[in-house]
PDB file of C-alpha atoms and ligand atoms in Angstrom:
ATOM      1  CA  UNK A   9       6.723 -11.148  20.486  1.00  0.00           C
ATOM      2  CA  UNK A  10       4.295 -13.825  19.416  1.00  0.00           C
ATOM      3  CA  UNK A  11       4.216 -15.333  15.951  1.00  0.00           C
ATOM      4  CA  UNK A  12       0.744 -16.553  15.094  1.00  0.00           C
ATOM      5  CA  UNK A  13       0.273 -18.574  11.906  1.00  0.00           C
ATOM      6  CA  UNK A  14      -3.416 -19.534  12.118  1.00  0.00           C
ATOM      7  CA  UNK A  15      -6.685 -17.620  11.827  1.00  0.00           C
ATOM      8  CA  UNK A  16      -8.220 -19.433  14.798  1.00  0.00           C
ATOM      9  CA  UNK A  17      -5.338 -18.592  17.141  1.00  0.00           C
ATOM     10  CA  UNK A  18      -5.217 -14.954  15.977  1.00  0.00           C
ATOM     11  CA  UNK A  19      -8.954 -14.452  16.471  1.00  0.00           C
ATOM     12  CA  UNK A  20      -8.832 -16.079  19.891  1.00  0.00           C
ATOM     13  CA  UNK A  21      -5.976 -13.829  20.979  1.00  0.00           C
ATOM     14  CA  UNK A  22      -7.705 -10.711  19.617  1.00  0.00           C
ATOM     15  CA  UNK A  23     -10.963 -11.563  21.420  1.00  0.00           C
ATOM     16  CA  UNK A  24      -9.078 -12.063  24.674  1.00  0.00           C
ATOM     17  CA  UNK A  25      -7.471  -8.620  24.406  1.00  0.00           C
ATOM     18  CA  UNK A  26     -10.805  -7.061  23.568  1.00  0.00           C
ATOM     19  CA  UNK A  27     -12.400  -8.588  26.644  1.00  0.00           C
ATOM     20  CA  UNK A  28      -9.527  -7.229  28.752  1.00  0.00           C
ATOM     21  CA  UNK A  29     -10.185  -3.762  27.290  1.00  0.00           C
ATOM     22  CA  UNK A  30      -6.904  -3.424  25.360  1.00  0.00           C
ATOM     23  CA  UNK A  31      -6.784  -1.502  22.090  1.00  0.00           C
ATOM     24  CA  UNK A  32      -5.488  -3.257  18.981  1.00  0.00           C
ATOM     25  CA  UNK A  33      -3.409  -1.386  16.401  1.00  0.00           C
ATOM     26  CA  UNK A  34      -2.896  -3.189  13.107  1.00  0.00           C
ATOM     27  CA  UNK A  35      -0.464  -2.852  10.192  1.00  0.00           C
ATOM     28  CA  UNK A  36      -1.135  -5.176   7.241  1.00  0.00           C
ATOM     29  CA  UNK A  37       1.925  -5.844   5.051  1.00  0.00           C
ATOM     30  CA  UNK A  38       3.245  -8.244   2.428  1.00  0.00           C
ATOM     31  CA  UNK A  39       6.557  -8.488   4.277  1.00  0.00           C
ATOM     32  CA  UNK A  40      10.083  -7.770   3.085  1.00  0.00           C
ATOM     33  CA  UNK A  41       9.863  -4.900   5.508  1.00  0.00           C
ATOM     34  CA  UNK A  42      11.586  -1.547   5.259  1.00  0.00           C
ATOM     35  CA  UNK A  43      11.471   1.664   7.244  1.00  0.00           C
ATOM     36  CA  UNK A  44       8.225   2.695   5.522  1.00  0.00           C
ATOM     37  CA  UNK A  45       6.484  -0.296   7.094  1.00  0.00           C
ATOM     38  CA  UNK A  46       8.171   0.384  10.440  1.00  0.00           C
ATOM     39  CA  UNK A  47       6.942   3.992  10.395  1.00  0.00           C
ATOM     40  CA  UNK A  48       3.392   2.564  10.240  1.00  0.00           C
ATOM     41  CA  UNK A  49       4.202   0.320  13.208  1.00  0.00           C
ATOM     42  CA  UNK A  50       5.385   3.344  15.190  1.00  0.00           C
ATOM     43  CA  UNK A  51       2.204   5.215  14.260  1.00  0.00           C
ATOM     44  CA  UNK A  52       0.085   2.245  15.386  1.00  0.00           C
ATOM     45  CA  UNK A  53       1.948   2.162  18.720  1.00  0.00           C
ATOM     46  CA  UNK A  54       1.339   5.874  19.193  1.00  0.00           C
ATOM     47  CA  UNK A  55      -2.383   5.347  18.626  1.00  0.00           C
ATOM     48  CA  UNK A  56      -2.887   2.417  21.026  1.00  0.00           C
ATOM     49  CA  UNK A  57      -0.395   3.443  23.717  1.00  0.00           C
ATOM     50  CA  UNK A  58       1.653   1.215  25.991  1.00  0.00           C
ATOM     51  CA  UNK A  59      -1.387  -0.687  27.237  1.00  0.00           C
ATOM     52  CA  UNK A  60      -2.484  -1.533  23.703  1.00  0.00           C
ATOM     53  CA  UNK A  61      -1.100  -4.166  21.367  1.00  0.00           C
ATOM     54  CA  UNK A  62       0.363  -3.795  17.894  1.00  0.00           C
ATOM     55  CA  UNK A  63      -0.226  -6.550  15.346  1.00  0.00           C
ATOM     56  CA  UNK A  64       1.631  -6.751  12.025  1.00  0.00           C
ATOM     57  CA  UNK A  65       0.448  -9.207   9.382  1.00  0.00           C
ATOM     58  CA  UNK A  66       2.878 -10.590   6.838  1.00  0.00           C
ATOM     59  CA  UNK A  67       1.041 -12.182   3.955  1.00  0.00           C
ATOM     60  CA  UNK A  68       1.749 -11.990   0.230  1.00  0.00           C
ATOM     61  CA  UNK A  69      -1.857 -11.969  -0.923  1.00  0.00           C
ATOM     62  CA  UNK A  70      -2.217 -13.917  -4.182  1.00  0.00           C
ATOM     63  CA  UNK A  71      -5.623 -12.466  -5.130  1.00  0.00           C
ATOM     64  CA  UNK A  72      -4.185  -8.982  -5.646  1.00  0.00           C
ATOM     65  CA  UNK A  73      -1.716 -10.204  -8.287  1.00  0.00           C
ATOM     66  CA  UNK A  74      -2.719 -10.849 -11.902  1.00  0.00           C
ATOM     67  CA  UNK A  75      -1.316 -14.069 -13.443  1.00  0.00           C
ATOM     68  CA  UNK A  76       1.215 -11.949 -15.380  1.00  0.00           C
ATOM     69  CA  UNK A  77       2.507 -10.176 -12.264  1.00  0.00           C
ATOM     70  CA  UNK A  78       5.310 -10.865  -9.784  1.00  0.00           C
ATOM     71  CA  UNK A  79       3.581 -13.074  -7.150  1.00  0.00           C
ATOM     72  CA  UNK A  80       6.056 -15.981  -7.256  1.00  0.00           C
ATOM     73  CA  UNK A  81       9.055 -13.634  -7.379  1.00  0.00           C
ATOM     74  CA  UNK A  82       7.804 -11.211  -4.723  1.00  0.00           C
ATOM     75  CA  UNK A  83      10.698 -10.797  -2.238  1.00  0.00           C
ATOM     76  CA  UNK A  84      10.355 -12.678   1.042  1.00  0.00           C
ATOM     77  CA  UNK A  85      12.567 -12.905   4.130  1.00  0.00           C
ATOM     78  CA  UNK A  86      10.538 -13.844   7.173  1.00  0.00           C
ATOM     79  CA  UNK A  87      13.461 -14.120   9.593  1.00  0.00           C
ATOM     80  CA  UNK A  88      14.644 -10.623   8.754  1.00  0.00           C
ATOM     81  CA  UNK A  89      11.076  -9.287   8.994  1.00  0.00           C
ATOM     82  CA  UNK A  90      10.592 -10.869  12.423  1.00  0.00           C
ATOM     83  CA  UNK A  91      13.839  -9.339  13.665  1.00  0.00           C
ATOM     84  CA  UNK A  92      12.716  -5.897  12.480  1.00  0.00           C
ATOM     85  CA  UNK A  93       9.325  -6.329  14.157  1.00  0.00           C
ATOM     86  CA  UNK A  94      11.003  -7.390  17.398  1.00  0.00           C
ATOM     87  CA  UNK A  95      13.201  -4.300  17.204  1.00  0.00           C
ATOM     88  CA  UNK A  96      10.090  -2.095  16.972  1.00  0.00           C
ATOM     89  CA  UNK A  97       8.343  -3.731  19.918  1.00  0.00           C
ATOM     90  CA  UNK A  98       5.590  -5.367  17.831  1.00  0.00           C
ATOM     91  CA  UNK A  99       3.448  -7.626  20.043  1.00  0.00           C
ATOM     92  CA  UNK A 100       2.176 -10.104  17.462  1.00  0.00           C
ATOM     93  CA  UNK A 101       3.137 -11.011  13.912  1.00  0.00           C
ATOM     94  CA  UNK A 102       0.345 -12.799  12.073  1.00  0.00           C
ATOM     95  CA  UNK A 103       1.888 -15.021   9.369  1.00  0.00           C
ATOM     96  CA  UNK A 104      -0.886 -17.059   7.740  1.00  0.00           C
ATOM     97  CA  UNK A 105      -0.420 -19.220   4.648  1.00  0.00           C
ATOM     98  CA  UNK A 106      -2.783 -19.384   1.660  1.00  0.00           C
ATOM     99  CA  UNK A 107      -4.651 -22.392   3.099  1.00  0.00           C
ATOM    100  CA  UNK A 108      -5.560 -20.287   6.151  1.00  0.00           C
ATOM    101  CA  UNK A 109      -6.729 -17.216   4.250  1.00  0.00           C
ATOM    102  CA  UNK A 110      -8.355 -18.839   1.206  1.00  0.00           C
ATOM    103  CA  UNK A 111      -9.326 -22.335   2.376  1.00  0.00           C
ATOM    104  CA  UNK A 112     -10.461 -24.580  -0.476  1.00  0.00           C
ATOM    105  CA  UNK A 113      -9.514 -22.055  -3.153  1.00  0.00           C
ATOM    106  CA  UNK A 114      -7.553 -24.563  -5.225  1.00  0.00           C
ATOM    107  CA  UNK A 115     -10.655 -26.809  -5.351  1.00  0.00           C
ATOM    108  CA  UNK A 116     -12.989 -23.944  -6.264  1.00  0.00           C
ATOM    109  CA  UNK A 117     -14.469 -23.832  -2.767  1.00  0.00           C
ATOM    110  CA  UNK A 118     -13.545 -20.231  -1.993  1.00  0.00           C
ATOM    111  CA  UNK A 119     -15.920 -17.758  -3.685  1.00  0.00           C
ATOM    112  CA  UNK A 120     -16.445 -14.570  -1.650  1.00  0.00           C
ATOM    113  CA  UNK A 121     -14.804 -11.262  -2.588  1.00  0.00           C
ATOM    114  CA  UNK A 122     -15.229  -7.643  -1.525  1.00  0.00           C
ATOM    115  CA  UNK A 123     -15.406  -5.111  -4.363  1.00  0.00           C
ATOM    116  CA  UNK A 124     -15.327  -1.303  -4.075  1.00  0.00           C
ATOM    117  CA  UNK A 125     -17.029  -0.127  -7.234  1.00  0.00           C
ATOM    118  CA  UNK A 126     -15.987   3.472  -7.744  1.00  0.00           C
ATOM    119  CA  UNK A 127     -12.537   4.598  -6.559  1.00  0.00           C
ATOM    120  CA  UNK A 128     -10.944   1.408  -7.851  1.00  0.00           C
ATOM    121  CA  UNK A 129     -11.727   2.027 -11.524  1.00  0.00           C
ATOM    122  CA  UNK A 130      -8.961   4.565 -12.254  1.00  0.00           C
ATOM    123  CA  UNK A 131      -5.144   4.591 -12.152  1.00  0.00           C
ATOM    124  CA  UNK A 132      -3.870   1.432 -10.397  1.00  0.00           C
ATOM    125  CA  UNK A 133      -7.307  -0.165 -10.848  1.00  0.00           C
ATOM    126  CA  UNK A 134      -7.300   0.518 -14.589  1.00  0.00           C
ATOM    127  CA  UNK A 135      -3.689  -0.681 -14.940  1.00  0.00           C
ATOM    128  CA  UNK A 136      -4.179  -3.745 -12.690  1.00  0.00           C
ATOM    129  CA  UNK A 137      -7.784  -4.954 -13.085  1.00  0.00           C
ATOM    130  CA  UNK A 138      -7.919  -7.611 -10.296  1.00  0.00           C
ATOM    131  CA  UNK A 139      -5.682  -5.749  -7.880  1.00  0.00           C
ATOM    132  CA  UNK A 140      -8.070  -3.824  -5.645  1.00  0.00           C
ATOM    133  CA  UNK A 141     -10.608  -6.635  -5.425  1.00  0.00           C
ATOM    134  CA  UNK A 142      -7.805  -8.697  -3.896  1.00  0.00           C
ATOM    135  CA  UNK A 143      -6.773  -5.874  -1.569  1.00  0.00           C
ATOM    136  CA  UNK A 144     -10.272  -5.116  -0.251  1.00  0.00           C
ATOM    137  CA  UNK A 145     -11.003  -8.813   0.169  1.00  0.00           C
ATOM    138  CA  UNK A 146      -7.867  -9.569   2.157  1.00  0.00           C
ATOM    139  CA  UNK A 147      -8.091  -6.409   4.288  1.00  0.00           C
ATOM    140  CA  UNK A 148     -11.756  -7.122   5.132  1.00  0.00           C
ATOM    141  CA  UNK A 149     -10.765 -10.659   6.127  1.00  0.00           C
ATOM    142  CA  UNK A 150      -7.805  -9.410   8.170  1.00  0.00           C
ATOM    143  CA  UNK A 151     -10.051  -6.921   9.986  1.00  0.00           C
ATOM    144  CA  UNK A 152     -12.359  -9.821  10.919  1.00  0.00           C
ATOM    145  CA  UNK A 153      -9.409 -11.886  12.117  1.00  0.00           C
ATOM    146  CA  UNK A 154      -7.300  -9.272  13.952  1.00  0.00           C
ATOM    147  CA  UNK A 155     -10.262  -7.173  15.232  1.00  0.00           C
ATOM    148  CA  UNK A 156      -8.278  -3.907  15.219  1.00  0.00           C
ATOM    149  CA  UNK A 157      -9.458  -0.604  16.697  1.00  0.00           C
ATOM    150  CA  UNK A 158      -6.975   1.284  14.525  1.00  0.00           C
ATOM    151  CA  UNK A 159      -5.281   0.242  11.285  1.00  0.00           C
ATOM    152  CA  UNK A 160      -2.447   2.165   9.626  1.00  0.00           C
ATOM    153  CA  UNK A 161      -1.824   2.374   5.863  1.00  0.00           C
ATOM    154  CA  UNK A 162       0.817   4.243   3.858  1.00  0.00           C
ATOM    155  CA  UNK A 163       0.212   7.241   1.641  1.00  0.00           C
ATOM    156  CA  UNK A 164       2.721   5.608  -0.713  1.00  0.00           C
ATOM    157  CA  UNK A 165      -0.321   3.613  -1.918  1.00  0.00           C
ATOM    158  CA  UNK A 166      -2.681   6.590  -1.914  1.00  0.00           C
ATOM    159  CA  UNK A 167      -5.441   5.001  -3.973  1.00  0.00           C
ATOM    160  CA  UNK A 168      -5.334   1.833  -1.875  1.00  0.00           C
ATOM    161  CA  UNK A 169      -5.688   3.884   1.322  1.00  0.00           C
ATOM    162  CA  UNK A 170      -8.656   5.783  -0.162  1.00  0.00           C
ATOM    163  CA  UNK A 171     -10.361   2.532  -1.147  1.00  0.00           C
ATOM    164  CA  UNK A 172      -9.771   0.985   2.292  1.00  0.00           C
ATOM    165  CA  UNK A 173     -11.253   4.093   3.928  1.00  0.00           C
ATOM    166  CA  UNK A 174     -14.287   3.858   1.669  1.00  0.00           C
ATOM    167  CA  UNK A 175     -14.710   0.124   2.285  1.00  0.00           C
ATOM    168  CA  UNK A 176     -14.374   0.570   6.046  1.00  0.00           C
ATOM    169  CA  UNK A 177     -17.096   3.209   6.030  1.00  0.00           C
ATOM    170  CA  UNK A 178     -19.376   1.463   3.550  1.00  0.00           C
ATOM    171  CA  UNK A 179     -19.211  -1.905   5.352  1.00  0.00           C
ATOM    172  CA  UNK A 180     -19.284  -0.404   8.885  1.00  0.00           C
ATOM    173  CA  UNK A 181     -16.047  -1.939  10.098  1.00  0.00           C
ATOM    174  CA  UNK A 182     -15.494  -0.467  13.584  1.00  0.00           C
ATOM    175  CA  UNK A 183     -11.913   0.434  12.657  1.00  0.00           C
ATOM    176  CA  UNK A 184     -10.230   3.838  12.548  1.00  0.00           C
ATOM    177  CA  UNK A 185      -8.082   4.140   9.418  1.00  0.00           C
ATOM    178  CA  UNK A 186      -4.904   6.206   9.642  1.00  0.00           C
ATOM    179  CA  UNK A 187      -2.905   7.173   6.562  1.00  0.00           C
ATOM    180  CA  UNK A 188       0.783   7.816   7.333  1.00  0.00           C
ATOM    181  CA  UNK A 189       3.260   9.756   5.146  1.00  0.00           C
ATOM    182  CA  UNK A 190       5.532   8.144   2.564  1.00  0.00           C
ATOM    183  CA  UNK A 191       9.028   7.319   3.797  1.00  0.00           C
ATOM    184  CA  UNK A 192      11.760   7.986   1.270  1.00  0.00           C
ATOM    185  CA  UNK A 193      15.396   7.073   0.692  1.00  0.00           C
ATOM    186  CA  UNK A 194      17.968   9.871   1.077  1.00  0.00           C
ATOM    187  CA  UNK A 195      17.664  10.813  -2.625  1.00  0.00           C
ATOM    188  CA  UNK A 196      13.843  10.934  -2.505  1.00  0.00           C
ATOM    189  CA  UNK A 197      12.919   7.502  -3.952  1.00  0.00           C
ATOM    190  CA  UNK A 198       9.878   6.155  -2.077  1.00  0.00           C
ATOM    191  CA  UNK A 199      10.815   3.074  -0.046  1.00  0.00           C
ATOM    192  CA  UNK A 200       9.282  -0.071  -1.511  1.00  0.00           C
ATOM    193  CA  UNK A 201       9.891  -3.820  -1.271  1.00  0.00           C
ATOM    194  CA  UNK A 202      10.022  -3.782  -5.082  1.00  0.00           C
ATOM    195  CA  UNK A 203      13.109  -1.486  -5.100  1.00  0.00           C
ATOM    196  CA  UNK A 204      15.069  -4.676  -4.473  1.00  0.00           C
ATOM    197  CA  UNK A 205      14.402  -5.742  -8.076  1.00  0.00           C
ATOM    198  CA  UNK A 206      16.281  -2.721  -9.483  1.00  0.00           C
ATOM    199  CA  UNK A 207      19.848  -3.077 -10.734  1.00  0.00           C
ATOM    200  CA  UNK A 208      22.339  -0.265  -9.964  1.00  0.00           C
ATOM    201  CA  UNK A 209      21.570   1.707 -13.105  1.00  0.00           C
ATOM    202  CA  UNK A 210      17.800   1.401 -12.713  1.00  0.00           C
ATOM    203  CA  UNK A 211      18.080   2.331  -9.028  1.00  0.00           C
ATOM    204  CA  UNK A 212      20.014   5.482  -9.895  1.00  0.00           C
ATOM    205  CA  UNK A 213      17.363   6.508 -12.448  1.00  0.00           C
ATOM    206  CA  UNK A 214      14.355   5.511 -10.310  1.00  0.00           C
ATOM    207  CA  UNK A 215      14.556   8.791  -8.405  1.00  0.00           C
ATOM    208  CA  UNK A 216      12.990  10.353 -11.520  1.00  0.00           C
ATOM    209  CA  UNK A 217       9.526   9.547 -10.064  1.00  0.00           C
ATOM    210  CA  UNK A 218      10.235  11.814  -7.101  1.00  0.00           C
ATOM    211  CA  UNK A 219      11.788  14.458  -9.326  1.00  0.00           C
ATOM    212  CA  UNK A 220       8.715  14.397 -11.591  1.00  0.00           C
ATOM    213  CA  UNK A 221       6.509  15.106  -8.561  1.00  0.00           C
ATOM    214  CA  UNK A 222       8.810  17.983  -7.591  1.00  0.00           C
ATOM    215  CA  UNK A 223       8.795  19.363 -11.147  1.00  0.00           C
ATOM    216  CA  UNK A 224       4.988  19.300 -11.248  1.00  0.00           C
ATOM    217  CA  UNK A 225       4.862  21.084  -7.872  1.00  0.00           C
ATOM    218  CA  UNK A 226       7.059  23.834  -9.225  1.00  0.00           C
ATOM    219  CA  UNK A 227       4.994  24.093 -12.414  1.00  0.00           C
ATOM    220  CA  UNK A 228       1.732  24.678 -10.529  1.00  0.00           C
ATOM    221  CA  UNK A 229       3.120  26.679  -7.586  1.00  0.00           C
ATOM    222  CA  UNK A 230       1.887  29.986  -8.951  1.00  0.00           C
ATOM    223  CA  UNK A 231      -0.536  29.175 -11.758  1.00  0.00           C
ATOM    224  CA  UNK A 232      -3.120  26.786 -13.164  1.00  0.00           C
ATOM    225  CA  UNK A 233      -1.764  24.432 -15.835  1.00  0.00           C
ATOM    226  CA  UNK A 234      -3.777  22.195 -18.142  1.00  0.00           C
ATOM    227  CA  UNK A 235      -3.426  18.520 -17.208  1.00  0.00           C
ATOM    228  CA  UNK A 236      -2.790  17.589 -20.851  1.00  0.00           C
ATOM    229  CA  UNK A 237       0.064  20.088 -21.122  1.00  0.00           C
ATOM    230  CA  UNK A 238       1.605  19.021 -17.815  1.00  0.00           C
ATOM    231  CA  UNK A 239       1.402  15.346 -18.814  1.00  0.00           C
ATOM    232  CA  UNK A 240       3.204  16.140 -22.058  1.00  0.00           C
ATOM    233  CA  UNK A 241       5.892  18.122 -20.194  1.00  0.00           C
ATOM    234  CA  UNK A 242       6.376  15.270 -17.718  1.00  0.00           C
ATOM    235  CA  UNK A 243       6.679  12.713 -20.516  1.00  0.00           C
ATOM    236  CA  UNK A 244       9.547  14.796 -21.830  1.00  0.00           C
ATOM    237  CA  UNK A 245      10.981  15.238 -18.339  1.00  0.00           C
ATOM    238  CA  UNK A 246      11.083  11.449 -17.914  1.00  0.00           C
ATOM    239  CA  UNK A 247      13.274  11.012 -20.988  1.00  0.00           C
ATOM    240  CA  UNK A 248      16.131  12.155 -18.711  1.00  0.00           C
ATOM    241  CA  UNK A 249      15.915   8.596 -17.317  1.00  0.00           C
ATOM    242  CA  UNK A 250      16.302   6.460 -20.464  1.00  0.00           C
ATOM    243  CA  UNK A 251      15.459   3.219 -18.601  1.00  0.00           C
ATOM    244  CA  UNK A 252      12.095   4.609 -17.420  1.00  0.00           C
ATOM    245  CA  UNK A 253       8.915   3.648 -19.280  1.00  0.00           C
ATOM    246  CA  UNK A 254       5.880   5.641 -18.148  1.00  0.00           C
ATOM    247  CA  UNK A 255       2.755   3.565 -17.446  1.00  0.00           C
ATOM    248  CA  UNK A 256       0.563   6.499 -16.443  1.00  0.00           C
ATOM    249  CA  UNK A 257       0.670   9.914 -14.861  1.00  0.00           C
ATOM    250  CA  UNK A 258      -2.591  11.326 -13.548  1.00  0.00           C
ATOM    251  CA  UNK A 259      -3.849  14.491 -11.882  1.00  0.00           C
ATOM    252  CA  UNK A 260      -6.918  14.015  -9.753  1.00  0.00           C
ATOM    253  CA  UNK A 261      -9.148  15.213  -6.975  1.00  0.00           C
ATOM    254  CA  UNK A 262      -7.896  13.551  -3.754  1.00  0.00           C
ATOM    255  CA  UNK A 263     -11.468  12.878  -2.524  1.00  0.00           C
ATOM    256  CA  UNK A 264     -13.101  11.432  -5.633  1.00  0.00           C
ATOM    257  CA  UNK A 265      -9.890  10.305  -7.414  1.00  0.00           C
ATOM    258  CA  UNK A 266     -11.482  11.643 -10.610  1.00  0.00           C
ATOM    259  CA  UNK A 267      -9.086  13.227 -13.131  1.00  0.00           C
ATOM    260  CA  UNK A 268      -9.060  17.019 -13.378  1.00  0.00           C
ATOM    261  CA  UNK A 269      -8.534  19.072 -16.543  1.00  0.00           C
ATOM    262  CA  UNK A 270      -6.841  21.987 -14.769  1.00  0.00           C
ATOM    263  CA  UNK A 271      -4.025  21.319 -12.304  1.00  0.00           C
ATOM    264  CA  UNK A 272      -3.410  23.692  -9.407  1.00  0.00           C
ATOM    265  CA  UNK A 273      -1.822  23.685  -5.970  1.00  0.00           C
ATOM    266  CA  UNK A 274      -3.544  21.023  -3.877  1.00  0.00           C
ATOM    267  CA  UNK A 275      -4.347  18.778  -6.866  1.00  0.00           C
ATOM    268  CA  UNK A 276      -3.012  15.266  -6.347  1.00  0.00           C
ATOM    269  CA  UNK A 277      -0.582  13.618  -8.773  1.00  0.00           C
ATOM    270  CA  UNK A 278       0.203   9.920  -9.123  1.00  0.00           C
ATOM    271  CA  UNK A 279       2.450   8.088 -11.537  1.00  0.00           C
ATOM    272  CA  UNK A 280       3.534   4.550 -12.349  1.00  0.00           C
ATOM    273  CA  UNK A 281       6.794   3.881 -14.147  1.00  0.00           C
ATOM    274  CA  UNK A 282       8.391   0.652 -15.353  1.00  0.00           C
ATOM    275  CA  UNK A 283      12.112  -0.019 -15.042  1.00  0.00           C
ATOM    276  CA  UNK A 284      12.464  -3.271 -16.961  1.00  0.00           C
ATOM    277  CA  UNK A 285       9.793  -5.515 -15.442  1.00  0.00           C
ATOM    278  CA  UNK A 286       9.723  -3.582 -12.168  1.00  0.00           C
ATOM    279  CA  UNK A 287       6.790  -1.243 -11.787  1.00  0.00           C
ATOM    280  CA  UNK A 288       7.203   1.630  -9.315  1.00  0.00           C
ATOM    281  CA  UNK A 289       4.510   4.044  -8.135  1.00  0.00           C
ATOM    282  CA  UNK A 290       4.584   7.339  -6.298  1.00  0.00           C
ATOM    283  CA  UNK A 291       2.191  10.189  -5.572  1.00  0.00           C
ATOM    284  CA  UNK A 292       1.958  13.518  -3.846  1.00  0.00           C
ATOM    285  CA  UNK A 293      -0.272  16.476  -3.303  1.00  0.00           C
ATOM    286  CA  UNK A 294       1.047  19.303  -5.483  1.00  0.00           C
TER     287      UNK A 294
HETATM  288  P1  LIG B 313       3.099  -3.604   1.233  1.00  0.00           P
HETATM  289  O1  LIG B 313       3.896  -4.524   2.084  1.00  0.00           O
HETATM  290  O2  LIG B 313       3.850  -3.045   0.077  1.00  0.00           O
HETATM  291  O3  LIG B 313       1.746  -4.175   0.861  1.00  0.00           O
HETATM  292  O4  LIG B 313       2.769  -2.337   2.126  1.00  0.00           O
HETATM  293  C1  LIG B 313       2.170  -2.463   3.383  1.00  0.00           C
HETATM  294  C2  LIG B 313       1.819  -1.088   3.899  1.00  0.00           C
HETATM  295  O5  LIG B 313       2.998  -0.292   3.985  1.00  0.00           O
HETATM  296  C3  LIG B 313       0.847  -0.343   2.981  1.00  0.00           C
HETATM  297  O6  LIG B 313      -0.086   0.383   3.772  1.00  0.00           O
HETATM  298  C4  LIG B 313       1.775   0.583   2.239  1.00  0.00           C
HETATM  299  O7  LIG B 313       1.131   1.758   1.763  1.00  0.00           O
HETATM  300  C5  LIG B 313       2.782   0.917   3.306  1.00  0.00           C
HETATM  301  N1  LIG B 313       4.023   1.422   2.719  1.00  0.00           N
HETATM  302  C6  LIG B 313       4.742   0.857   1.702  1.00  0.00           C
HETATM  303  N2  LIG B 313       5.799   1.634   1.385  1.00  0.00           N
HETATM  304  C7  LIG B 313       5.754   2.705   2.211  1.00  0.00           C
HETATM  305  C8  LIG B 313       6.569   3.877   2.376  1.00  0.00           C
HETATM  306  N3  LIG B 313       7.642   4.099   1.626  1.00  0.00           N
HETATM  307  N4  LIG B 313       6.221   4.773   3.331  1.00  0.00           N
HETATM  308  C9  LIG B 313       5.116   4.566   4.103  1.00  0.00           C
HETATM  309  N5  LIG B 313       4.319   3.487   4.001  1.00  0.00           N
HETATM  310  C10 LIG B 313       4.617   2.569   3.073  1.00  0.00           C
END
């Protein structure tokens, strides 16, 4: 497994593979890997086959964090991540620093960003105003550096995956985007690097996000329910976890991400919940 820390070396390697006719599968991450990330690696391998190469990037992207968010505290453990990548047969881990990705930014000499103007306005985009601009910018840059044929994203971040798909189409990146299912802990909590922040009591209550999705599924299994009523019911449902503070719960069309007034089977639900300073998200089709 190669560890490549610079843009120039990564691009050179990617071009060489391209010339040799090998397919490149790519999984962008912010590190502190868990089995959710590794499931994307396995999906990438499946897509490119034995003759292809799988690249994982590990980069905690500062432009997708607001000044009030957890950038400096975001969990990092590169040695552990590299071991996990080796175990999965990853070919290359791209580990750039900020000076590689945003050269001159501290001196005001970095000034280009990619903005998706529609899908990013709601939910996570409304709650975290600079977030998706940072995500689309870094993913566009990574696509230009890694030159993937296929790139795999997690449904755990459903809105992010939708925005990446839209950006890829709108900007004609020759990349196939795959969205892979959410991996969960045994009790149903979606795996996330941020779960590490939870203390034992918060961790025990955090499964309420999954249970809220299940409760909504049951509620709409046989009938239409008004979104306002279901939101009210879920607010009450969440009081079973006294440490949970709801940020938002939304019901929306999975194509347009626009909120719906009537919820039925097939409607998509997403929610964000704080436990102390830790903000967890989850989503599912109902
Ligand atoms: P992150 O390191 O959190 O930026 O995530 C990198 C990629 O892994 C994104 O495409 C996420 O959607 C995906 N991912 C994160 N958690 C999970 C999970 N529990 N199951 C599947 N994919 C995930």
